[in-house]
Coordinates of C-alpha atoms (C1' of nucleotides) in Angstrom, one line a residue:
Chain D
M683 CA 92.5 -55.2 -80.0
T684 CA 95.6 -54.4 -78.2
A685 CA 97.7 -51.9 -80.0
A686 CA 97.1 -50.8 -83.7
Q687 CA 94.1 -48.5 -83.4
G688 CA 92.8 -49.1 -86.9
E689 CA 91.3 -45.6 -86.8
G690 CA 94.7 -44.2 -87.4
Q691 CA 94.5 -42.6 -84.0
L692 CA 96.5 -43.8 -81.1
K693 CA 94.5 -44.0 -77.8
Y694 CA 97.0 -42.0 -75.8
Q695 CA 97.2 -39.4 -78.6
R696 CA 93.4 -39.1 -78.7
I697 CA 93.3 -38.5 -75.0
A698 CA 96.1 -36.1 -75.1
D699 CA 94.4 -34.1 -77.9
A700 CA 91.2 -34.0 -76.0
L701 CA 92.9 -32.6 -73.0
K702 CA 94.8 -30.0 -75.1
A703 CA 91.5 -29.0 -76.7
A704 CA 89.9 -28.6 -73.3
I705 CA 92.8 -26.4 -72.2
A706 CA 92.7 -24.4 -75.4
S707 CA 88.9 -23.9 -75.0
G708 CA 89.4 -22.5 -71.6
E709 CA 87.8 -25.4 -69.8
Y710 CA 91.0 -25.7 -67.8
G711 CA 93.0 -22.5 -67.1
P712 CA 96.5 -22.0 -65.9
G713 CA 97.0 -23.7 -62.5
D714 CA 93.8 -25.8 -62.8
R715 CA 93.9 -29.5 -62.0
L716 CA 93.5 -31.8 -64.9
P717 CA 91.7 -35.2 -64.8
G718 CA 94.2 -37.7 -63.2
E719 CA 95.3 -41.1 -64.3
N720 CA 92.5 -42.9 -62.5
E721 CA 89.8 -40.6 -63.9
L722 CA 91.1 -41.0 -67.5
M723 CA 91.2 -44.8 -67.0
V724 CA 87.5 -44.7 -66.3
T725 CA 86.3 -42.2 -68.8
Y726 CA 88.3 -43.6 -71.7
Q727 CA 88.3 -47.2 -70.6
V728 CA 92.1 -47.6 -70.9
A729 CA 94.9 -49.1 -68.8
R730 CA 96.8 -47.0 -66.3
M731 CA 99.9 -46.8 -68.4
T732 CA 97.9 -45.5 -71.4
A733 CA 96.3 -42.7 -69.4
R734 CA 99.7 -42.0 -68.0
Q735 CA 101.2 -41.8 -71.4
A736 CA 98.6 -39.3 -72.5
L737 CA 99.4 -37.1 -69.6
G738 CA 103.1 -37.6 -70.4
V739 CA 102.5 -35.9 -73.8
L740 CA 101.2 -32.8 -72.1
R741 CA 104.1 -32.8 -69.6
S742 CA 106.7 -33.3 -72.3
E743 CA 105.2 -30.4 -74.3
G744 CA 105.5 -28.2 -71.2
I745 CA 101.7 -27.7 -71.1
A746 CA 101.1 -29.5 -67.8
E747 CA 103.1 -30.5 -64.8
A748 CA 102.6 -33.3 -62.3
R749 CA 102.8 -32.8 -58.6
K750 CA 103.2 -36.1 -56.8
G751 CA 100.4 -37.0 -54.5
A752 CA 98.3 -34.0 -55.7
G753 CA 97.5 -34.3 -59.4
V754 CA 98.4 -32.9 -62.8
F755 CA 98.0 -29.2 -63.3
V756 CA 98.0 -26.8 -66.2
R757 CA 101.3 -24.9 -66.1
T758 CA 101.4 -21.2 -65.4
F759 CA 104.0 -19.0 -67.2
Q760 CA 105.4 -15.8 -66.0
L761 CA 107.7 -14.4 -68.6
R762 CA 110.5 -12.1 -67.8
R763 CA 111.9 -9.7 -70.4
R764 CA 115.6 -9.4 -70.9
R765 CA 116.8 -6.5 -73.0
G766 CA 119.9 -7.9 -74.5
I767 CA 121.5 -4.7 -75.7
Q768 CA 120.3 -1.8 -73.6
R769 CA 121.2 -3.7 -70.4
L770 CA 124.9 -3.6 -71.4
A771 CA 125.1 0.1 -72.5
R772 CA 128.2 1.7 -71.1
D773 CA 126.1 4.5 -69.6
R774 CA 124.5 2.0 -67.3
W775 CA 127.5 0.4 -65.6
A776 CA 129.7 3.5 -65.9
A777 CA 127.0 5.2 -63.8
G778 CA 127.3 2.5 -61.2
H779 CA 124.1 0.5 -62.1
S780 CA 124.2 -3.2 -62.1
V781 CA 123.7 -4.9 -65.5
W782 CA 121.0 -7.0 -63.8
D783 CA 119.0 -4.0 -62.8
A784 CA 117.7 -3.9 -66.4
D785 CA 115.7 -7.0 -65.5
L786 CA 113.8 -5.2 -62.7
E787 CA 110.1 -5.7 -62.7
A788 CA 107.7 -4.6 -60.1
G789 CA 107.0 -7.3 -57.6
H790 CA 109.3 -9.8 -59.3
E791 CA 112.7 -8.8 -58.3
L792 CA 115.8 -10.7 -59.6
V793 CA 117.9 -11.6 -56.6
V794 CA 121.2 -13.3 -56.2
D795 CA 120.7 -16.5 -54.3
S796 CA 124.2 -17.9 -54.1
L797 CA 127.6 -16.5 -55.2
T798 CA 131.0 -18.0 -55.2
V799 CA 134.3 -16.6 -56.5
R800 CA 137.3 -18.9 -57.1
E801 CA 140.4 -19.0 -59.1
E802 CA 141.2 -22.0 -61.2
A803 CA 143.0 -23.3 -64.3
V804 CA 141.2 -22.0 -67.4
S805 CA 139.3 -24.7 -69.2
D806 CA 140.2 -25.8 -72.7
R807 CA 137.0 -24.3 -74.0
H808 CA 137.9 -20.8 -72.8
T809 CA 141.6 -20.7 -73.6
Q810 CA 141.0 -19.8 -77.2
T811 CA 138.1 -17.4 -76.7
L812 CA 140.0 -15.5 -74.0
G813 CA 143.2 -15.7 -76.0
L814 CA 145.1 -17.3 -73.1
S815 CA 147.9 -19.8 -73.0
P816 CA 146.9 -23.3 -71.8
G817 CA 147.4 -23.8 -68.1
S818 CA 147.0 -20.1 -67.2
R819 CA 144.5 -19.2 -64.5
A820 CA 141.1 -17.6 -64.5
V821 CA 138.9 -15.9 -61.9
V822 CA 135.5 -17.6 -62.0
R823 CA 132.4 -16.0 -60.6
T824 CA 129.4 -18.3 -60.2
R825 CA 126.0 -16.9 -59.4
R826 CA 122.4 -18.1 -59.2
F827 CA 119.5 -15.7 -59.6
V828 CA 116.0 -16.3 -58.2
V829 CA 112.7 -14.5 -58.6
N830 CA 110.2 -15.0 -55.8
E831 CA 112.3 -17.9 -54.5
K832 CA 112.2 -19.6 -57.9
P833 CA 115.7 -20.0 -59.5
V834 CA 115.6 -18.8 -63.1
L835 CA 119.2 -18.2 -64.1
L836 CA 122.7 -19.6 -63.5
A837 CA 125.7 -17.4 -64.5
V838 CA 129.3 -18.5 -64.6
S839 CA 131.8 -15.7 -65.6
H840 CA 135.4 -16.3 -66.5
L841 CA 138.1 -13.6 -66.5
P842 CA 141.8 -13.9 -67.0
A843 CA 143.5 -14.0 -63.6
S844 CA 146.2 -11.8 -64.9
L845 CA 143.7 -9.1 -65.1
A846 CA 141.3 -9.8 -62.3
A847 CA 143.3 -11.5 -59.5
G848 CA 143.7 -9.2 -56.5
T849 CA 141.1 -6.7 -57.7
A850 CA 137.5 -6.2 -56.6
I851 CA 136.6 -8.5 -59.4
A852 CA 137.8 -11.4 -57.3
E853 CA 135.7 -10.2 -54.3
E854 CA 132.2 -11.4 -53.7
D855 CA 131.0 -7.8 -53.9
S856 CA 132.5 -6.3 -57.0
G857 CA 131.3 -2.9 -56.2
P858 CA 129.0 -0.3 -58.0
G859 CA 128.7 -1.0 -61.7
G860 CA 130.0 -4.5 -61.3
I861 CA 133.0 -6.1 -63.0
Y862 CA 132.6 -4.0 -66.1
A863 CA 133.1 -0.8 -64.2
R864 CA 136.1 -2.4 -62.5
L865 CA 137.6 -3.5 -65.8
A866 CA 137.2 0.0 -67.1
E867 CA 139.1 1.3 -64.1
L868 CA 141.9 -1.1 -65.0
G869 CA 142.0 0.2 -68.5
H870 CA 140.2 -2.8 -70.0
G871 CA 136.6 -1.6 -70.2
P872 CA 134.4 -3.6 -72.5
A873 CA 133.5 -1.8 -75.8
R874 CA 131.9 -4.6 -77.7
F875 CA 129.9 -7.7 -76.7
R876 CA 128.9 -10.9 -78.5
E877 CA 126.1 -13.0 -77.3
E878 CA 125.6 -16.5 -78.6
I879 CA 122.3 -18.2 -77.9
R880 CA 121.5 -21.9 -77.9
C881 CA 118.6 -23.9 -76.6
R882 CA 118.3 -27.5 -75.6
M883 CA 116.8 -29.8 -73.0
P884 CA 118.5 -29.5 -69.6
T885 CA 120.9 -32.0 -68.0
T886 CA 119.6 -33.5 -64.8
A887 CA 121.9 -31.3 -62.9
E888 CA 120.6 -28.2 -64.6
A889 CA 117.0 -29.3 -64.0
R890 CA 117.7 -29.7 -60.3
Q891 CA 119.5 -26.4 -59.9
L892 CA 116.8 -24.4 -61.8
R893 CA 114.0 -26.6 -60.4
L894 CA 112.6 -27.2 -63.9
S895 CA 109.5 -29.2 -64.5
S896 CA 109.8 -31.7 -67.3
G897 CA 109.2 -30.3 -70.7
T898 CA 111.1 -27.1 -70.0
P899 CA 114.2 -26.4 -72.1
V900 CA 117.1 -24.2 -71.1
V901 CA 118.5 -21.3 -73.0
L902 CA 122.3 -21.0 -73.0
I903 CA 123.7 -17.5 -73.5
C904 CA 127.4 -17.2 -73.9
R905 CA 128.5 -13.6 -73.8
T906 CA 132.0 -12.5 -74.6
A907 CA 133.2 -9.0 -73.7
Y908 CA 135.8 -7.3 -75.8
T909 CA 137.9 -4.2 -75.3
A910 CA 138.1 -1.5 -77.9
E911 CA 141.4 -3.1 -79.0
G912 CA 139.5 -6.4 -79.6
R913 CA 140.9 -8.3 -76.6
A914 CA 138.4 -10.7 -74.9
V915 CA 138.3 -9.9 -71.2
E916 CA 135.3 -11.9 -70.0
V917 CA 133.3 -14.9 -71.0
N918 CA 130.0 -15.3 -69.2
E919 CA 128.0 -18.5 -69.6
M920 CA 124.4 -18.2 -68.5
T921 CA 121.8 -20.9 -68.2
L922 CA 118.2 -19.7 -68.2
D923 CA 114.9 -21.4 -67.5
A924 CA 113.4 -21.0 -70.9
S925 CA 109.9 -20.8 -69.6
S926 CA 110.8 -17.8 -67.5
Y927 CA 112.4 -15.6 -70.2
I928 CA 111.9 -13.7 -73.3
L929 CA 115.0 -12.3 -74.8
E930 CA 114.9 -9.0 -76.7
Y931 CA 117.4 -7.4 -79.1
D932 CA 116.9 -4.0 -80.6
F933 CA 119.2 -2.8 -83.3
N934 CA 119.4 -0.6 -86.4
A935 CA 119.3 -1.7 -90.0
Chain M
M578 CA 111.4 -55.7 -54.4
T579 CA 109.2 -53.9 -56.9
A580 CA 109.7 -50.1 -56.7
A581 CA 111.6 -48.3 -53.9
Q582 CA 115.2 -48.9 -54.7
G583 CA 116.5 -48.6 -51.2
E584 CA 119.8 -47.5 -52.7
G585 CA 118.3 -44.1 -53.3
Q586 CA 118.8 -44.8 -56.9
L587 CA 116.0 -45.6 -59.3
K588 CA 116.7 -48.5 -61.7
Y589 CA 115.8 -46.6 -64.8
Q590 CA 117.9 -43.6 -63.6
R591 CA 120.9 -45.9 -62.9
I592 CA 120.7 -47.3 -66.4
A593 CA 120.2 -43.9 -68.0
D594 CA 123.2 -42.6 -66.1
A595 CA 125.3 -45.6 -67.2
L596 CA 124.4 -44.9 -70.8
K597 CA 125.2 -41.2 -70.5
A598 CA 128.5 -42.0 -68.9
A599 CA 129.3 -44.4 -71.8
I600 CA 128.5 -41.7 -74.3
A601 CA 130.5 -39.1 -72.4
S602 CA 133.5 -41.4 -72.2
G603 CA 133.3 -41.8 -76.0
E604 CA 132.3 -45.4 -75.9
Y605 CA 129.4 -44.4 -78.1
G606 CA 129.9 -41.6 -80.5
P607 CA 127.4 -39.5 -82.5
G608 CA 125.4 -41.8 -84.8
D609 CA 126.3 -45.0 -82.9
R610 CA 123.7 -47.5 -81.9
L611 CA 123.0 -47.8 -78.2
P612 CA 122.0 -51.0 -76.4
G613 CA 118.4 -51.6 -77.2
E614 CA 115.5 -52.5 -74.9
N615 CA 116.1 -56.2 -75.1
E616 CA 119.7 -55.9 -74.4
L617 CA 119.2 -53.7 -71.4
M618 CA 116.6 -56.1 -70.0
V619 CA 119.2 -58.8 -70.0
T620 CA 122.2 -56.9 -68.8
Y621 CA 120.3 -55.1 -66.0
Q622 CA 117.7 -57.8 -65.3
V623 CA 114.8 -55.4 -65.6
A624 CA 111.4 -55.4 -67.3
R625 CA 110.9 -54.1 -70.7
M626 CA 109.1 -50.9 -69.5
T627 CA 112.0 -50.1 -67.2
A628 CA 114.6 -50.4 -69.9
R629 CA 112.3 -48.4 -72.1
Q630 CA 112.0 -45.7 -69.5
A631 CA 115.8 -45.5 -69.2
L632 CA 116.1 -44.9 -72.9
G633 CA 113.3 -42.4 -72.6
V634 CA 115.4 -40.3 -70.4
L635 CA 118.1 -40.0 -73.1
R636 CA 115.5 -39.3 -75.7
S637 CA 113.8 -36.6 -73.7
E638 CA 117.1 -34.9 -73.0
G639 CA 117.8 -34.9 -76.7
I640 CA 120.9 -37.1 -76.4
A641 CA 119.5 -40.1 -78.2
E642 CA 116.9 -40.7 -80.9
A643 CA 114.9 -43.9 -81.6
R644 CA 114.4 -45.3 -85.1
K645 CA 111.6 -47.8 -85.2
G646 CA 112.7 -51.2 -86.3
A647 CA 116.4 -50.2 -86.2
G648 CA 117.4 -49.2 -82.7
V649 CA 118.3 -46.2 -80.5
F650 CA 121.1 -44.0 -81.7
V651 CA 123.2 -41.2 -80.3
R652 CA 122.1 -38.0 -81.9
T653 CA 124.3 -36.0 -84.2
F654 CA 124.2 -32.2 -84.2
Q655 CA 125.0 -29.9 -86.9
L656 CA 124.7 -26.3 -85.8
R657 CA 124.1 -23.4 -88.0
R658 CA 125.1 -19.9 -87.1
R659 CA 122.7 -17.1 -87.5
R660 CA 124.1 -13.6 -87.2
G661 CA 121.2 -11.6 -85.8
I662 CA 122.4 -8.1 -86.6
Q663 CA 124.8 -8.1 -89.5
R664 CA 122.3 -10.1 -91.6
L665 CA 119.9 -7.2 -91.4
A666 CA 122.3 -4.4 -92.2
R667 CA 120.8 -1.9 -94.7
D668 CA 123.9 -2.3 -96.9
R669 CA 123.0 -5.9 -97.5
W670 CA 119.4 -5.7 -98.7
A671 CA 119.9 -2.3 -100.3
A672 CA 122.6 -4.0 -102.5
G673 CA 120.1 -6.7 -103.5
H674 CA 121.3 -9.4 -101.2
S675 CA 118.8 -11.7 -99.5
V676 CA 118.7 -11.5 -95.8
W677 CA 119.0 -15.2 -95.8
D678 CA 122.3 -15.2 -97.6
A679 CA 124.0 -14.4 -94.3
D680 CA 123.3 -18.0 -93.3
L681 CA 125.2 -19.5 -96.2
E682 CA 127.6 -22.2 -95.3
A683 CA 129.6 -24.2 -97.7
G684 CA 127.8 -27.5 -98.5
H685 CA 124.9 -26.7 -96.2
E686 CA 122.9 -24.3 -98.2
L687 CA 119.6 -22.8 -96.8
V688 CA 116.9 -23.4 -99.4
V689 CA 113.3 -22.4 -99.5
D690 CA 111.2 -25.5 -99.6
S691 CA 107.8 -24.1 -99.8
L692 CA 106.4 -20.6 -100.1
T693 CA 102.9 -19.2 -100.1
V694 CA 101.6 -15.7 -100.2
R695 CA 98.1 -14.8 -99.2
E696 CA 96.1 -11.9 -98.0
E697 CA 93.9 -12.2 -94.9
A698 CA 92.4 -10.4 -92.0
V699 CA 95.1 -9.4 -89.6
S700 CA 95.1 -11.5 -86.4
D701 CA 94.3 -9.9 -83.1
R702 CA 97.9 -10.5 -81.9
H703 CA 99.3 -8.4 -84.7
T704 CA 96.8 -5.5 -84.9
Q705 CA 98.5 -3.8 -82.0
T706 CA 102.2 -4.4 -83.0
L707 CA 101.5 -3.3 -86.6
G708 CA 99.4 -0.3 -85.4
L709 CA 96.4 -1.4 -87.5
S710 CA 92.7 -1.1 -86.9
P711 CA 90.9 -4.4 -86.2
G712 CA 89.5 -6.0 -89.3
S713 CA 92.1 -4.6 -91.6
R714 CA 94.0 -6.9 -93.9
A715 CA 97.5 -8.1 -94.1
V716 CA 99.8 -9.8 -96.7
V717 CA 101.1 -13.0 -95.2
R718 CA 104.2 -14.7 -96.6
T719 CA 104.8 -18.2 -95.3
R720 CA 108.1 -20.0 -96.0
R721 CA 109.8 -23.2 -95.0
F722 CA 113.6 -23.5 -95.2
V723 CA 115.5 -26.7 -95.5
V724 CA 119.2 -27.6 -95.3
N725 CA 120.2 -30.8 -97.1
E726 CA 116.5 -31.8 -97.3
K727 CA 116.0 -31.3 -93.6
P728 CA 113.6 -28.6 -92.6
V729 CA 115.1 -26.2 -90.1
L730 CA 113.0 -23.1 -90.1
L731 CA 109.5 -21.8 -90.6
A732 CA 108.9 -18.1 -91.3
V733 CA 105.6 -16.3 -91.4
S734 CA 105.7 -12.7 -92.3
H735 CA 102.9 -10.2 -91.9
L736 CA 102.7 -6.8 -93.6
P737 CA 99.9 -4.3 -93.7
A738 CA 97.9 -4.9 -96.9
S739 CA 97.6 -1.1 -97.3
L740 CA 101.3 -1.0 -97.9
A741 CA 102.1 -4.3 -99.6
A742 CA 99.0 -5.3 -101.6
G743 CA 99.6 -5.1 -105.4
T744 CA 103.4 -4.7 -105.0
A745 CA 106.1 -7.2 -105.5
I746 CA 105.8 -8.0 -101.8
A747 CA 102.6 -9.8 -102.6
E748 CA 104.4 -11.9 -105.3
E749 CA 106.1 -15.1 -104.6
D750 CA 109.3 -13.7 -105.9
S751 CA 109.7 -10.4 -104.1
G752 CA 112.8 -9.5 -106.2
P753 CA 116.4 -8.6 -105.3
G754 CA 117.0 -7.5 -101.8
G755 CA 113.6 -9.0 -100.8
I756 CA 110.7 -7.2 -99.1
Y757 CA 113.0 -4.8 -97.2
A758 CA 114.3 -3.4 -100.5
R759 CA 110.7 -3.2 -101.8
L760 CA 109.6 -1.4 -98.6
A761 CA 112.4 1.1 -99.0
E762 CA 111.3 1.8 -102.6
L763 CA 107.9 2.5 -101.3
G764 CA 109.3 5.0 -98.8
H765 CA 108.9 2.7 -95.8
G766 CA 112.3 1.2 -95.6
P767 CA 113.1 -0.4 -92.2
A768 CA 115.5 1.5 -90.0
R769 CA 115.2 -0.4 -86.8
F770 CA 114.5 -4.0 -85.8
R771 CA 113.4 -5.7 -82.7
E772 CA 113.9 -9.4 -82.3
E773 CA 112.1 -11.2 -79.4
I774 CA 113.3 -14.7 -78.7
R775 CA 111.5 -17.4 -76.8
C776 CA 112.1 -21.1 -76.5
R777 CA 109.7 -24.0 -75.7
M778 CA 108.9 -27.6 -76.7
P779 CA 107.2 -27.8 -80.0
T780 CA 103.5 -28.5 -80.7
T781 CA 102.9 -31.7 -82.5
A782 CA 102.3 -29.7 -85.7
E783 CA 105.6 -28.0 -85.4
A784 CA 107.4 -31.2 -84.7
R785 CA 105.9 -32.7 -87.8
Q786 CA 106.7 -29.7 -90.1
L787 CA 110.3 -29.5 -88.8
R788 CA 110.7 -33.3 -88.5
L789 CA 111.9 -32.9 -85.0
S790 CA 113.0 -35.9 -83.0
S791 CA 111.6 -35.9 -79.4
G792 CA 113.6 -33.9 -76.9
T793 CA 114.2 -31.1 -79.4
P794 CA 112.9 -27.7 -78.5
V795 CA 112.0 -24.9 -80.9
V796 CA 113.2 -21.3 -80.8
L797 CA 110.7 -18.7 -81.7
I798 CA 112.0 -15.4 -83.1
C799 CA 109.5 -12.6 -83.5
R800 CA 111.0 -9.8 -85.5
T801 CA 109.4 -6.4 -85.9
A802 CA 110.7 -4.0 -88.5
Y803 CA 110.2 -0.2 -87.9
T804 CA 110.7 2.7 -90.2
A805 CA 112.8 5.7 -89.1
E806 CA 109.5 7.3 -88.0
G807 CA 108.8 4.4 -85.7
R808 CA 106.1 2.8 -87.8
A809 CA 106.0 -1.0 -87.7
V810 CA 105.9 -2.3 -91.2
E811 CA 106.5 -6.0 -90.8
V812 CA 106.2 -8.7 -88.2
N813 CA 108.1 -11.9 -89.0
E814 CA 107.5 -14.9 -86.8
M815 CA 110.1 -17.6 -87.2
T816 CA 110.1 -21.1 -85.7
L817 CA 113.6 -22.8 -85.6
D818 CA 114.7 -26.3 -84.9
A819 CA 116.7 -25.5 -81.8
S820 CA 119.2 -28.3 -82.4
S821 CA 120.2 -26.8 -85.7
Y822 CA 120.8 -23.2 -84.7
I823 CA 123.1 -21.0 -82.7
L824 CA 122.0 -17.3 -82.6
E825 CA 124.6 -14.6 -82.5
Y826 CA 124.2 -10.9 -81.6
D827 CA 127.1 -8.5 -81.8
F828 CA 126.8 -5.0 -80.4
N829 CA 128.6 -2.2 -78.7
A830 CA 128.6 -1.2 -75.0
Chain C
dC1493 C1' 93.4 -41.5 -44.1
dA1494 C1' 92.2 -41.8 -49.0
dG1495 C1' 93.8 -40.5 -53.3
dT1496 C1' 97.6 -39.1 -56.2
dG1497 C1' 101.5 -39.7 -59.3
dG1498 C1' 106.1 -42.5 -59.6
dT1499 C1' 108.0 -46.8 -60.4
dC1500 C1' 108.0 -51.7 -61.7
dT1501 C1' 106.7 -56.3 -63.5
dA1502 C1' 105.4 -59.8 -67.1
dG1503 C1' 103.2 -60.5 -70.4
dA1504 C1' 101.0 -59.1 -75.6
dC1505 C1' 100.4 -57.6 -80.7
dC1506 C1' 101.9 -54.4 -84.1
dA1507 C1' 104.6 -51.8 -87.9
dC1508 C1' 108.8 -51.1 -89.5
dA1509 C1' 113.8 -51.9 -90.9
dA1510 C1' 117.6 -54.6 -92.0
dG1511 C1' 120.1 -58.6 -93.3
Chain T
dT1448 C1' 112.6 -63.6 -91.4
dT1449 C1' 114.4 -61.7 -87.3
dG1450 C1' 114.8 -58.1 -84.3
dT1451 C1' 113.6 -53.5 -83.3
dG1452 C1' 110.9 -49.9 -81.0
dG1453 C1' 105.7 -48.3 -80.3
dT1454 C1' 101.6 -49.3 -78.1
dC1455 C1' 98.7 -51.6 -74.7
dT1456 C1' 97.0 -54.4 -70.7
dA1457 C1' 96.4 -55.7 -65.7
dG1458 C1' 98.1 -56.1 -62.1
dA1459 C1' 101.6 -54.3 -57.9
dC1460 C1' 104.0 -51.4 -54.0
dC1461 C1' 105.8 -47.0 -52.9
dA1462 C1' 106.1 -41.9 -51.3
dC1463 C1' 103.8 -38.0 -51.1
dT1464 C1' 99.8 -34.6 -50.6
dG1465 C1' 95.6 -33.3 -49.0
dG1466 C1' 91.8 -33.0 -46.0

DNA sequence: CAGTGGTCTAGACCACAAG
DNA sequence: TTGTGGTCTAGACCACTGG
């Protein structure tokens, strides 16, 4: 016998299933160390690459994560709730609260880790949504948010330079209530939002920036802010660690 | 030399990057066949497992998909837009329209593939959200939706048996406007909804039911319907092929 | 230091798909 | 029938982690 298990069960799949069952039964809890490659080789009498492939199943399903030199561990999840609609209520930012305060949770504060503001030519993808002419410029605010040192979210916000350049929006500290409060002061306060949500596996760059362990997808939220007149004044593209977030939308029938 | 690339670049990573670059440059378009394991072995002078690992990177990122006996191909995506809020407007189901009609797109119709209705003891997870006492029963409607033969969505809906048993809700065909119209006729029409969205890699069962290629996450939407009095009358748990969907939420500031 | 996972090689047989 | 990817073996050196 080499391949072809006859039993209709692949070796690595059998091992993976056994490990999953042991986790489901509580034999291994979050953070616990699983049997390593060497141990699986002995107990199941398989080659290294087979034991490895079994553990690979758990990793690619996001159930386990490997730490080099240490072992393979059951992953721990700490979900963060993001209230999609309440967080953007006019009352909030008009009163000087940050939109991000809605994500506050005791002991797990959301903190800006890095922030850059620059002005650049608007990308093709945004010219249409922002209703700009090609070649015009945009103010771009890039931020990374961390919780307990762990990065969980990247946000890149685009605004027409014709609106934002020279205002507090183009400053690192955009002031109380953030850019929405500033836009309102300029007579372009957002009245309506659209959030588009997609989900996929991360690029290697995203995995690095968010320090994602393999088997963790990213959630992409693209939010467009519109004035009451229907003009798009901001496009905010966010990239979230999917294992850190649960998104919530409340609305009426 | 065996491992340890000196160059700071792993072999498989170098190959994977080259393939990604070729795809990004348009050299390989959606549906095109990529160089296979054998070809990579020759052009990069590596062992089979190394070429394989390189292709594994693209697969796990959802960029490519392998077809046994045929080759490795650049994946094609066909996104479907799901309007989270408009689809549930009372006007719609009160007028006899199905909630799912909102997902209509020319030539890519959403069709129910399989449907079962059963009554069972309510699961622990739902007793609280539905405000039921432990041990009480629920009507459970399970459906699978396909687009052009391809399954894209699983939906499992739970309703208190005390409300739904013996009504059209417990029938396979719940009638015009669906279960929300029926609930309204019973004096428990939904007035408010909450959708919770999570994203993760699929279980093997989910991957099989949705025929997911590896590197494709699933989106979990858990929708709870509340009456005007605040009573939860339905919990609907949906599992979506993430590569088939873009979720949209429109709302006011 | 011993043990871990990460990478790599050089073979092998199999099931499947396409020409 | 030929070539493909899927699985498997039995070795190897490396970087990293932990005690």
